[in-house]
Short mmCIF file of C-alpha atoms in Angstrom, two decimals:
data_model
loop_
_atom_site.label_atom_id
_atom_site.label_comp_id
_atom_site.label_asym_id
_atom_site.label_seq_id
_atom_site.Cartn_x
_atom_site.Cartn_y
_atom_site.Cartn_z
CA MET U 21 -0.14 -0.18 0.06
CA THR U 22 1.43 3.51 -0.81
CA SER U 23 1.93 5.88 2.13
CA ARG U 24 -0.16 8.93 2.43
CA ARG U 25 3.03 10.99 2.11
CA THR U 26 4.06 9.09 -1.10
CA PHE U 27 0.87 9.18 -2.58
CA LEU U 28 0.68 13.12 -2.49
CA ALA U 29 4.03 13.70 -3.58
CA GLY U 30 3.38 11.75 -6.72
CA LEU U 31 0.11 13.39 -7.10
CA ALA U 32 1.52 16.51 -6.97
CA VAL U 33 4.34 15.94 -9.29
CA GLY U 34 2.71 13.53 -11.75
CA SER U 35 -0.59 15.06 -12.61
CA ALA U 36 -0.04 18.50 -12.56
CA ALA U 37 -1.76 19.08 -15.79
CA VAL U 38 -4.37 17.57 -17.92
CA GLY U 39 -2.49 15.21 -20.39
CA VAL U 40 0.24 14.40 -18.41
CA GLY U 41 0.07 10.98 -16.63
CA ARG U 42 2.01 9.02 -13.98
CA PRO U 43 4.50 6.54 -15.38
CA GLY U 44 3.08 3.82 -17.28
CA ILE U 45 0.49 5.85 -19.07
CA PRO U 46 1.68 6.98 -21.97
CA SER U 47 0.53 10.11 -23.98
CA ASP U 48 -1.47 10.27 -27.63
CA PRO U 49 -2.44 13.17 -28.90
CA ALA U 50 -4.94 11.26 -30.90
CA ALA U 51 -6.19 9.26 -27.69
CA GLU U 52 -6.46 12.73 -25.73
CA THR U 53 -8.17 14.25 -28.43
CA ALA U 54 -11.15 11.19 -28.68
CA LEU U 55 -10.81 11.19 -24.92
CA ARG U 56 -11.96 14.76 -24.34
CA GLU U 57 -14.59 14.62 -26.94
CA ALA U 58 -15.89 11.20 -25.14
CA ARG U 59 -15.92 13.49 -21.73
CA ARG U 60 -17.75 16.63 -23.47
CA GLN U 61 -20.72 13.80 -24.74
CA ALA U 62 -20.31 12.28 -20.87
CA VAL U 63 -21.27 15.81 -19.51
CA GLN U 64 -23.66 16.64 -21.74
CA ARG U 65 -25.66 13.25 -21.72
CA ARG U 66 -29.09 13.17 -20.81
CA ARG U 67 -30.23 13.15 -17.08
CA ARG U 68 -34.01 14.12 -16.59
CA VAL U 69 -33.73 12.61 -13.09
CA ILE U 70 -30.78 11.83 -10.77
CA PHE U 71 -31.62 9.44 -8.31
CA ASN U 72 -29.67 9.38 -4.86
CA ASN U 73 -29.64 6.74 -3.27
CA ASP U 74 -28.35 6.98 0.37
CA GLY U 75 -27.00 3.42 0.43
CA ASP U 76 -28.54 2.20 3.74
CA ASP U 77 -30.34 -0.17 1.52
CA ILE U 78 -27.45 -2.81 2.03
CA TRP U 79 -28.35 -3.23 5.65
CA ALA U 80 -32.18 -3.08 5.08
CA ALA U 81 -34.31 -6.27 5.98
CA GLY U 82 -34.37 -8.56 2.86
CA THR U 83 -31.53 -7.67 1.03
CA GLU U 84 -29.22 -10.49 1.41
CA THR U 85 -29.10 -11.44 -2.00
CA ARG U 86 -28.05 -9.27 -5.18
CA GLU U 87 -31.67 -9.80 -6.30
CA ARG U 88 -33.63 -8.78 -3.41
CA PHE U 89 -31.06 -5.87 -2.71
CA LEU U 90 -31.61 -4.61 -6.35
CA ALA U 91 -35.39 -4.70 -6.34
CA THR U 92 -35.71 -2.80 -2.91
CA ARG U 93 -34.58 0.73 -4.91
CA HIS U 94 -32.78 -0.17 -8.18
CA VAL U 95 -35.57 -2.11 -10.36
CA PRO U 96 -38.47 -0.22 -9.15
CA LEU U 97 -36.44 2.92 -11.36
CA LEU U 98 -36.96 1.26 -14.69
CA GLY U 99 -39.67 2.73 -16.38
CA THR U 100 -39.43 6.21 -14.63
CA GLN U 101 -37.60 9.14 -15.85
CA VAL U 102 -34.13 8.17 -13.79
CA ASP U 103 -31.18 8.20 -16.35
CA SER U 104 -28.47 8.71 -13.62
CA ILE U 105 -28.18 6.81 -10.00
CA HIS U 106 -25.73 8.17 -7.30
CA TYR U 107 -25.10 5.51 -4.93
CA CYS U 108 -23.47 6.58 -1.41
CA THR U 109 -21.60 4.17 0.43
CA THR U 110 -20.40 6.55 3.63
CA GLN U 111 -21.85 6.26 6.78
CA SER U 112 -19.41 8.55 8.29
CA PHE U 113 -15.95 9.86 7.69
CA ASN U 114 -13.77 6.83 6.85
CA LEU U 115 -16.38 4.43 7.20
CA PHE U 116 -17.95 2.89 4.33
CA THR U 117 -20.19 0.07 2.79
CA HIS U 118 -18.01 -0.42 -0.31
CA GLN U 119 -14.85 -2.62 0.03
CA THR U 120 -11.61 -0.66 1.12
CA GLU U 121 -8.41 -1.38 2.37
CA VAL U 122 -7.79 2.28 2.66
CA ALA U 123 -10.78 3.23 5.19
CA GLU U 124 -12.94 1.39 7.45
CA VAL U 125 -16.35 -1.29 6.48
CA PHE U 126 -19.21 -0.95 8.19
CA ALA U 127 -20.24 -4.48 9.17
CA ALA U 128 -22.14 -3.78 12.56
CA ARG U 129 -25.01 -6.35 13.25
CA SER U 130 -26.29 -5.15 16.46
CA GLY U 131 -29.60 -3.36 17.26
CA ARG U 132 -31.23 -1.62 14.04
CA PHE U 133 -28.26 -2.83 11.84
CA ALA U 134 -29.39 -6.64 12.59
CA ASP U 135 -29.95 -6.66 8.87
CA ASN U 136 -26.60 -5.75 7.80
CA HIS U 137 -25.86 -8.09 4.95
CA LEU U 138 -22.40 -6.34 3.64
CA GLU U 139 -20.36 -9.04 5.03
CA LYS U 140 -22.30 -11.30 3.10
CA HIS U 141 -22.18 -9.39 -0.12
CA LEU U 142 -18.47 -8.93 0.56
CA SER U 143 -17.76 -12.72 0.72
CA ARG U 144 -19.19 -13.09 -2.96
CA GLY U 145 -17.09 -10.47 -3.91
CA THR U 146 -19.36 -7.57 -4.23
CA ASP U 147 -21.39 -4.68 -2.45
CA GLY U 148 -23.79 -1.92 -2.50
CA LEU U 149 -21.88 0.34 -5.17
CA ARG U 150 -20.72 -2.61 -7.45
CA MET U 151 -24.09 -3.66 -7.59
CA SER U 152 -25.44 -0.27 -8.17
CA SER U 153 -22.84 0.39 -10.66
CA GLU U 154 -23.71 -3.19 -12.74
CA PHE U 155 -27.16 -2.63 -12.76
CA ALA U 156 -26.88 0.92 -14.02
CA HIS U 157 -24.95 -0.08 -16.73
CA GLU U 158 -26.88 -3.27 -17.50
CA HIS U 159 -29.84 -0.72 -18.26
CA GLY U 160 -27.92 2.19 -20.11
CA LEU U 161 -28.31 4.41 -17.12
CA GLU U 162 -25.09 6.46 -15.68
CA SER U 163 -23.33 5.03 -12.35
CA ILE U 164 -22.09 7.75 -10.18
CA TRP U 165 -20.22 7.12 -6.40
CA THR U 166 -21.27 10.00 -4.30
CA LEU U 167 -18.76 10.58 -1.08
CA ARG U 168 -20.44 12.46 1.70
CA MET U 169 -17.32 15.05 2.24
CA ASN U 170 -18.20 15.39 6.27
CA ASP U 171 -21.15 13.00 7.12
CA ILE U 172 -21.80 13.15 10.95
CA HIS U 173 -24.47 10.83 11.47
CA ASP U 174 -21.78 9.27 14.24
CA ALA U 175 -22.57 12.42 15.99
CA TRP U 176 -25.57 10.27 17.37
CA THR U 177 -25.34 7.09 16.33
CA PRO U 178 -22.26 5.20 17.84
CA GLU U 179 -21.94 2.15 15.58
CA PHE U 180 -20.98 4.87 12.77
CA LEU U 181 -17.74 6.00 14.76
CA PRO U 182 -15.09 4.75 12.97
CA GLN U 183 -12.11 3.61 15.06
CA TRP U 184 -10.16 6.14 12.87
CA LYS U 185 -11.53 9.03 14.79
CA ARG U 186 -11.48 7.41 18.31
CA ALA U 187 -7.67 6.66 17.54
CA ASP U 188 -7.12 10.47 17.51
CA PRO U 189 -9.87 12.80 18.91
CA THR U 190 -8.04 15.85 17.55
CA ARG U 191 -9.45 14.87 14.05
CA THR U 192 -12.71 15.73 15.13
CA MET U 193 -14.20 19.26 15.84
CA SER U 194 -14.95 18.35 19.31
CA THR U 195 -16.25 15.63 21.81
CA GLN U 196 -19.67 14.05 22.54
CA THR U 197 -19.15 15.06 26.48
CA GLU U 198 -18.36 18.63 25.32
CA ALA U 199 -21.19 18.90 22.64
CA LYS U 200 -23.97 18.13 24.73
CA ASP U 201 -24.30 21.28 26.20
CA PHE U 202 -25.27 23.30 22.62
CA GLN U 203 -28.33 23.21 20.84
CA ASP U 204 -26.38 24.56 17.58
CA ARG U 205 -23.98 23.26 14.73
CA ARG U 206 -21.53 22.77 17.87
CA ARG U 207 -23.57 19.47 18.72
CA LEU U 208 -21.97 17.83 15.54
CA TRP U 209 -18.95 17.02 17.16
CA SER U 210 -17.89 14.49 15.08
CA LEU U 211 -17.06 16.56 12.27
CA VAL U 212 -13.52 16.40 11.10
CA ASP U 213 -11.40 19.48 10.52
CA TYR U 214 -9.89 19.68 7.17
CA GLU U 215 -6.91 21.72 8.48
CA HIS U 216 -5.95 18.47 10.50
CA PRO U 217 -2.95 16.89 8.61
CA ASP U 218 -4.90 13.57 8.58
CA VAL U 219 -7.74 14.49 6.52
CA VAL U 220 -7.25 15.48 3.19
CA PRO U 221 -4.42 12.70 2.61
CA ARG U 222 -7.04 10.07 3.94
CA LEU U 223 -9.61 11.35 1.81
CA LEU U 224 -7.60 11.24 -1.21
CA GLU U 225 -6.68 7.67 -0.82
CA ILE U 226 -10.25 6.79 -0.50
CA VAL U 227 -11.18 8.17 -3.86
CA GLU U 228 -8.18 7.06 -5.69
CA GLU U 229 -8.90 3.36 -4.31
CA VAL U 230 -12.54 3.71 -5.71
CA LEU U 231 -11.97 5.22 -9.01
CA VAL U 232 -9.37 2.07 -9.55
CA ASN U 233 -11.16 -0.61 -7.98
CA TYR U 234 -15.08 0.37 -9.29
CA THR U 235 -16.36 0.86 -13.08
CA VAL U 236 -18.21 3.99 -11.87
CA ASP U 237 -19.01 6.58 -14.45
CA GLY U 238 -17.66 9.46 -12.09
CA VAL U 239 -17.69 10.78 -8.41
CA GLU U 240 -19.81 13.10 -6.77
CA LEU U 241 -18.37 15.14 -3.86
CA ASP U 242 -21.53 15.96 -1.65
CA PHE U 243 -20.22 19.11 0.33
CA LEU U 244 -23.64 19.53 1.73
CA ARG U 245 -23.45 16.61 4.06
CA ALA U 246 -22.26 18.20 6.24
CA PRO U 247 -21.49 21.55 5.14
CA CYS U 248 -18.80 22.53 7.92
CA TYR U 249 -14.99 21.70 7.35
CA PHE U 250 -13.05 24.22 9.69
CA ARG U 251 -12.96 24.98 13.45
CA THR U 252 -14.01 28.52 12.00
CA THR U 253 -17.25 27.50 10.60
CA TYR U 254 -17.74 25.07 13.48
CA ALA U 255 -17.66 28.23 15.92
CA GLY U 256 -20.35 30.14 13.37
CA GLN U 257 -17.64 32.37 11.82
CA ALA U 258 -16.89 32.37 8.15
CA ALA U 259 -14.19 30.37 6.27
CA THR U 260 -10.78 32.22 5.64
CA GLU U 261 -9.21 32.65 2.37
CA HIS U 262 -6.54 30.02 3.71
CA GLN U 263 -9.28 27.51 4.49
CA THR U 264 -11.03 27.93 1.24
CA ALA U 265 -7.71 27.57 -0.54
CA ILE U 266 -7.59 24.18 1.29
CA LEU U 267 -11.14 23.19 -0.35
CA THR U 268 -9.99 24.12 -3.77
CA GLN U 269 -6.48 22.30 -3.55
CA LEU U 270 -8.48 19.12 -2.64
CA VAL U 271 -10.85 19.67 -5.49
CA ARG U 272 -7.74 20.07 -7.77
CA ALA U 273 -6.37 16.78 -6.44
CA ILE U 274 -9.65 14.75 -6.77
CA ARG U 275 -9.39 16.31 -10.22
CA LYS U 276 -6.09 14.79 -11.50
CA LEU U 277 -7.09 11.54 -9.79
CA VAL U 278 -10.23 11.37 -12.25
CA LEU U 279 -8.37 12.55 -15.39
CA ARG U 280 -5.51 10.40 -14.36
CA GLU U 281 -7.77 7.28 -14.23
CA SER U 282 -9.93 8.22 -17.32
CA ARG U 283 -6.52 8.13 -19.20
CA ARG U 284 -5.67 4.97 -17.81
CA GLN U 285 -9.24 3.36 -18.29
CA GLU U 286 -9.63 4.72 -21.57
CA ARG U 287 -12.80 6.14 -21.07
CA PRO U 288 -14.14 9.46 -19.25
CA LEU U 289 -14.64 9.77 -15.90
CA LEU U 290 -16.74 12.74 -14.44
CA LEU U 291 -16.14 14.73 -11.00
CA LEU U 292 -19.28 16.41 -9.83
CA ALA U 293 -19.95 18.44 -6.83
CA ARG U 294 -22.95 19.25 -4.51
CA VAL U 295 -22.89 22.63 -3.58
CA PRO U 296 -24.85 25.40 -1.99
CA VAL U 297 -27.31 27.36 -4.04
CA SER U 298 -25.58 30.83 -4.04
CA LEU U 299 -21.95 31.78 -4.21
CA GLU U 300 -22.24 33.52 -1.00
CA LEU U 301 -23.80 30.83 0.97
CA GLY U 302 -20.80 28.23 -0.39
CA SER U 303 -17.88 31.29 0.19
CA ARG U 304 -18.98 31.37 4.02
CA VAL U 305 -18.39 27.78 4.64
CA GLY U 306 -14.94 27.61 2.11
CA ILE U 307 -16.70 26.61 -1.00
CA ASP U 308 -15.34 28.49 -4.06
CA THR U 309 -17.74 27.27 -6.83
CA ALA U 310 -17.31 30.01 -9.11
CA GLY U 311 -13.32 29.32 -8.76
CA TRP U 312 -13.76 25.86 -9.81
CA LEU U 313 -15.93 26.74 -12.69
CA ARG U 314 -13.09 28.93 -13.70
CA GLU U 315 -10.24 26.03 -13.51
CA SER U 316 -12.75 23.62 -14.93
CA LEU U 317 -12.32 21.23 -11.92
CA ILE U 318 -15.93 20.37 -11.90
CA ASP U 319 -17.99 18.47 -14.80
CA VAL U 320 -21.20 18.70 -13.43
CA LEU U 321 -22.72 20.48 -10.57
CA THR U 322 -25.56 19.09 -8.23
CA VAL U 323 -27.02 22.09 -6.19
CA GLY U 324 -28.65 22.49 -2.75
CA GLY U 325 -30.27 20.14 -0.09
CA GLY U 326 -33.73 20.36 -1.27
CA TYR U 327 -34.81 21.95 2.05
CA LEU U 328 -36.20 25.11 0.74
CA THR U 329 -38.30 23.99 -1.79
CA PHE U 330 -40.40 26.11 -3.99
CA ASP U 331 -38.27 29.65 -3.84
CA LEU U 332 -34.68 28.27 -4.68
CA PRO U 333 -32.86 30.78 -6.35
CA ILE U 334 -30.88 28.74 -8.94
CA GLN U 335 -30.80 31.16 -11.96
CA PRO U 336 -27.32 32.89 -11.30
CA LEU U 337 -25.47 29.82 -10.33
CA VAL U 338 -27.32 28.12 -13.53
CA GLU U 339 -25.95 30.92 -15.82
CA LEU U 340 -22.68 31.01 -14.36
CA ALA U 341 -22.34 27.15 -14.83
CA HIS U 342 -23.93 27.20 -18.37
CA GLU U 343 -21.17 29.54 -19.51
CA ARG U 344 -18.57 27.08 -18.65
CA GLY U 345 -20.52 24.15 -20.44
CA VAL U 346 -21.62 22.77 -16.85
CA PRO U 347 -24.82 21.32 -16.64
CA VAL U 348 -26.64 21.91 -13.18
CA TYR U 349 -29.29 19.57 -11.50
CA PRO U 350 -30.90 21.30 -8.21
CA CYS U 351 -32.25 19.18 -5.37
CA LEU U 352 -35.82 18.34 -4.17
CA SER U 353 -35.59 16.43 -1.08
CA GLN U 354 -38.51 14.38 0.71
CA SER U 355 -37.28 16.29 3.61
CA GLY U 356 -37.78 19.67 2.22
CA LEU U 357 -41.32 18.61 0.84
CA LEU U 358 -42.85 17.31 4.41
CA TYR U 359 -45.75 19.14 6.28
CA ARG U 360 -44.09 19.67 9.84
CA PRO U 361 -45.48 21.35 12.59
CA PRO U 362 -47.50 23.47 12.96
CA ARG U 363 -48.82 22.38 9.53
CA GLY U 364 -48.54 18.51 9.73
CA SER U 365 -46.78 15.88 11.81
CA SER U 366 -43.63 15.32 9.52
CA THR U 367 -46.22 13.84 6.66
CA ARG U 368 -45.29 13.76 3.04
CA GLN U 369 -46.63 16.39 0.71
CA PRO U 370 -48.42 14.97 -2.29
CA PRO U 371 -46.74 14.54 -5.90
CA ALA U 372 -48.45 17.60 -6.84
CA ALA U 373 -45.96 19.54 -4.79
CA TRP U 374 -43.03 17.57 -6.34
CA PHE U 375 -44.48 18.75 -9.79
CA GLY U 376 -44.91 22.59 -8.66
CA ALA U 377 -41.65 22.52 -7.29
CA ALA U 378 -40.05 20.63 -10.21
CA ALA U 379 -41.70 22.95 -12.76
CA ARG U 380 -40.29 26.04 -10.80
CA LEU U 381 -36.70 24.69 -11.27
CA TRP U 382 -37.27 23.80 -15.14
CA GLU U 383 -38.36 27.22 -15.90
CA ASP U 384 -35.06 28.57 -14.24
CA GLY U 385 -32.93 26.71 -16.48
CA ALA U 386 -32.27 23.31 -14.74
CA ASP U 387 -30.94 20.56 -17.10
CA GLY U 388 -32.90 17.95 -14.71
CA ILE U 389 -34.03 17.18 -11.31
CA TYR U 390 -32.07 15.55 -8.12
CA THR U 391 -34.07 13.86 -6.02
CA PHE U 392 -33.05 13.10 -2.11
CA ASN U 393 -34.44 10.85 0.31
CA LEU U 394 -37.22 9.64 -1.99
CA PHE U 395 -37.16 6.11 -2.16
CA PRO U 396 -39.34 3.28 -3.90
CA GLY U 397 -38.40 1.00 -0.71
CA PRO U 398 -37.85 -0.87 1.74
CA GLY U 399 -41.53 0.48 2.27
CA THR U 400 -45.26 -0.37 1.29
CA ALA U 401 -47.01 -0.94 -1.67
CA ASP U 402 -48.13 3.04 -1.39
CA ASP U 403 -44.54 4.12 -0.82
CA ARG U 404 -43.29 2.62 -3.99
CA ALA U 405 -46.22 3.84 -6.04
CA PHE U 406 -45.51 7.14 -4.74
CA ALA U 407 -41.88 7.40 -5.37
CA ARG U 408 -42.47 6.22 -9.10
CA GLN U 409 -45.39 8.35 -9.78
CA ILE U 410 -42.75 11.39 -8.91
CA LEU U 411 -39.99 9.68 -10.78
CA GLN U 412 -41.86 9.40 -13.75
CA THR U 413 -42.88 12.73 -14.28
CA ILE U 414 -40.64 15.32 -12.88
CA GLY U 415 -38.51 14.80 -15.43
CA SER U 416 -40.39 16.30 -18.07
CA PRO U 417 -41.90 20.14 -18.31
CA GLU U 418 -44.05 18.80 -20.76
CA LEU U 419 -45.66 16.03 -18.57
CA LEU U 420 -45.62 18.40 -15.52
CA SER U 421 -47.75 21.10 -17.72
CA GLU U 422 -50.61 18.34 -18.04
CA ARG U 423 -50.68 17.22 -14.44
CA THR U 424 -52.62 18.71 -11.38
CA ILE U 425 -49.89 20.80 -9.56
CA MET U 426 -49.51 22.94 -6.66
CA TYR U 427 -47.11 25.92 -6.28
CA ALA U 428 -46.72 27.10 -2.79
CA ILE U 429 -44.21 29.50 -0.61
CA SER U 430 -41.42 27.98 1.08
CA ASP U 431 -42.36 27.29 4.90
CA ALA U 432 -38.85 26.26 5.59
CA GLY U 433 -38.66 29.28 7.97
CA TRP U 434 -40.42 27.14 10.83
CA TRP U 435 -38.40 24.31 11.07
CA MET U 436 -35.05 24.99 9.04
CA PRO U 437 -33.18 27.28 11.61
CA SER U 438 -33.24 24.15 14.00
CA HIS U 439 -31.41 22.07 11.41
CA TYR U 440 -27.94 23.21 12.09
CA TRP U 441 -26.42 20.67 10.33
CA ALA U 442 -27.65 22.31 6.96
CA LYS U 443 -28.81 25.88 7.89
CA ASP U 444 -25.41 27.80 7.21
CA VAL U 445 -25.96 26.92 3.32
CA VAL U 446 -29.61 27.69 3.40
CA ASP U 447 -31.18 31.14 3.31
CA VAL U 448 -34.98 30.97 4.63
CA ARG U 449 -35.45 34.60 5.33
CA GLY U 450 -38.10 34.73 2.31
CA ALA U 451 -39.65 31.33 3.83
CA LEU U 452 -42.89 31.40 5.97
CA PRO U 453 -44.09 32.09 8.38
CA LEU U 454 -44.83 35.73 7.88
CA ARG U 455 -45.64 37.75 11.01
CA LEU U 456 -48.83 39.54 10.40
CA VAL U 457 -49.17 43.23 11.39
CA ALA U 458 -52.92 43.19 12.54
CA GLY U 459 -55.18 45.82 10.97
CA GLU U 460 -52.80 46.04 7.77
CA TYR U 461 -52.66 44.30 4.59
CA ASN U 462 -49.30 42.03 4.55
CA ARG U 463 -47.86 41.26 1.23
CA THR U 464 -45.77 38.41 0.10
CA SER U 465 -45.89 36.37 -3.25
CA LEU U 466 -46.10 32.75 -4.67
CA TYR U 467 -44.40 31.95 -7.95
CA VAL U 468 -46.15 30.25 -10.67
CA SER U 469 -44.39 28.66 -13.72
CA ASP U 470 -47.75 27.64 -15.78
CA ASP U 471 -48.75 29.90 -18.43
CA LEU U 472 -52.43 29.56 -18.07
CA ARG U 473 -53.76 32.09 -20.70
CA GLY U 474 -54.94 29.50 -22.85
CA ALA U 475 -56.22 27.17 -20.21
CA GLY U 476 -59.63 25.44 -21.34
CA PHE U 477 -62.74 25.33 -18.93
CA ASP U 478 -61.81 21.96 -17.72
CA VAL U 479 -58.74 23.42 -15.52
CA THR U 480 -59.65 25.24 -12.30
CA ALA U 481 -57.72 26.75 -9.29
CA GLU U 482 -57.88 27.00 -5.76
CA LEU U 483 -55.86 28.88 -2.84
CA ARG U 484 -55.34 27.19 0.41
CA VAL U 485 -54.15 29.99 2.94
CA ASP U 486 -53.14 28.36 6.23
CA PHE U 487 -52.86 30.69 9.53
CA ALA U 488 -51.20 30.19 12.97
CA GLY U 489 -52.74 31.98 15.86
CA LEU U 490 -56.07 32.61 14.26
CA PRO U 491 -59.20 31.65 16.46
CA ALA U 492 -62.32 30.00 15.11
CA GLY U 493 -64.76 32.74 13.73
CA SER U 494 -61.97 34.86 12.37
CA ALA U 495 -62.76 36.24 8.54
CA PRO U 496 -59.18 37.27 7.48
CA GLU U 497 -59.12 39.24 4.21
CA ILE U 498 -57.39 37.42 1.46
CA LEU U 499 -56.13 38.72 -2.15
CA PHE U 500 -54.51 36.79 -4.64
CA GLY U 501 -53.00 38.48 -7.80
CA SER U 502 -56.01 40.41 -9.33
CA ALA U 503 -58.73 38.41 -7.43
CA ASN U 504 -59.91 39.74 -4.12
CA PHE U 505 -61.79 37.33 -1.74
CA GLY U 506 -62.38 39.93 0.97
CA PRO U 507 -63.16 38.99 4.31
CA THR U 508 -62.98 35.16 4.26
CA ASP U 509 -65.46 32.87 6.43
CA GLY U 510 -65.42 28.74 7.33
CA GLY U 511 -61.78 28.50 8.02
CA GLN U 512 -61.38 24.71 8.81
CA GLN U 513 -59.04 23.70 11.77
CA VAL U 514 -56.36 21.40 10.69
CA GLY U 515 -54.00 20.42 13.08
CA GLN U 516 -52.31 23.47 14.41
CA ILE U 517 -53.54 26.17 11.76
CA ARG U 518 -56.59 27.49 10.45
CA ARG U 519 -57.05 26.94 6.79
CA TYR U 520 -58.84 28.93 4.32
CA VAL U 521 -59.85 27.64 0.76
CA CYS U 522 -60.67 30.28 -2.01
CA PRO U 523 -61.57 29.52 -5.57
CA VAL U 524 -59.26 31.31 -7.89
CA PRO U 525 -60.25 32.26 -11.59
CA VAL U 526 -57.65 30.77 -13.62
CA GLN U 527 -57.48 33.97 -16.06
CA SER U 528 -56.20 36.18 -12.91
CA ILE U 529 -53.17 33.91 -12.35
CA ARG U 530 -50.02 35.04 -13.94
CA GLN U 531 -47.03 33.16 -14.99
CA GLY U 532 -44.37 34.53 -12.48
CA ALA U 533 -44.85 35.94 -9.13
CA ASN U 534 -48.33 36.46 -7.94
CA ARG U 535 -48.87 38.76 -4.85
CA VAL U 536 -50.39 37.26 -1.69
CA MET U 537 -52.22 39.69 0.47
CA VAL U 538 -53.51 39.04 4.06
CA LYS U 539 -55.10 41.16 6.59
CA THR U 540 -56.39 40.08 10.07
CA SER U 541 -57.39 41.96 12.98
CA VAL U 542 -55.61 39.22 15.51
CA GLU U 543 -52.51 40.14 17.41
CA GLY U 544 -49.92 38.09 16.85
CA ALA U 545 -51.10 35.54 13.97
CA ARG U 546 -48.69 34.33 11.23
CA LEU U 547 -49.08 33.34 7.70
CA ALA U 548 -48.29 29.87 8.16
CA GLY U 549 -48.67 28.47 4.04
CA ALA U 550 -50.03 29.38 0.79
CA GLU U 551 -50.84 27.00 -2.04
CA LEU U 552 -52.30 27.48 -5.18
CA TRP U 553 -53.52 24.05 -6.75
CA ILE U 554 -54.33 23.93 -10.29
CA HIS U 555 -56.36 20.85 -11.27
CA ARG U 556 -56.66 19.56 -14.63
#
């Protein structure tokens, strides 16, 4: 096994530029030209929907054989619009569910992991990543290995804590004992510090091993799981220039590995990165997306955590990436498409909500949709049907225009501030709830992607407006676009909110931002939700 020091020295010297490989990889101008063209085609391939599989299917009940493993989450993707499968093997930093001699293999079989079948699969010469990649290629799909750059599930799941972290606690930001006194990002004590001298070399070895040993089509660097890499940002401060340079140098080094293996294997391997939706949010944690694009370090961008669902400002980043020929795939996550308190008890929103969110992203220039935590299994037949309905639709703007669809104002402002593992790279200032000033019209807006000017009589619409702190018998005034519903009686109590439903004339709905204005005489009331349903 090459030592970390020798490996890094060789990487720095032997792969200094595109077309310069390590000894044993001869340079052939004609081959280089062909490989560049193959890479261009691979970058621009069709990806209507990217399906992120977080890899916990390897320790799900009933996945002890290849057939049953694939039947859980892979086979249900056939017949949908999924063109690319991103398979994650990270359980925490240095602990994986793929075969590795560099890091550690997650083999726990106790408690909730009693059905972990990884060792059984490894004894047959396979694992989740290998089976996923083989399945994808058998069916003409892209296979990408997703590497979570600083996963912190081990902060609260002891089985995920690798020996590598236990051996040297200075590799992590803090300790579990110290972290228990905090209720912010500092609770994530198991984050590794990328300024520690052991972290970057270990990560590079892990990446190299997978690129050499697996027939994936590329690697995705998931910088959003979790977006904290330095003690500065762990303490709530912005990353320094030096720290930003550390992440940029890491991406450069991984890029060189990807290009080296592309030449050796004579096929284009891609480098993808999942980054915050804006340059400013990324810069705060040390992610220089604009610089990476300028240096052509990244082939494909996946964007956002999917928490801010209906109001994701992707256009500036899409335009910047497209100038460099880099496609962009914004994320929709089940985590962001739940009705959470006070509007529900973490119950999933209907497919129509996914359709509305996807339609907005397509209009803003997305090259496809990236899904997260949307799984057809393990679960019930209803769970599978739910996921498949979404995966069969969101990859086509044309199909979306034919479906019943829901547009909404994001309400992540209720619960996102408590998601301290992600909130540093999500701007929820425009999300509901909106605190209402009693006796005044309070204004916000709801975005609609559909052009309904030619809609027929079979198309109808209704506005559902949710208030918190509004007692029974209230009659708030509600306006939507050019439609003034005046005092609205008959609200219905739904959980902790009071909901008012208003039929909306389709001709009053404009493509783009539609104003929403509400007025109530109740002190302390809040606008908790606003949904526009277009029924077809």
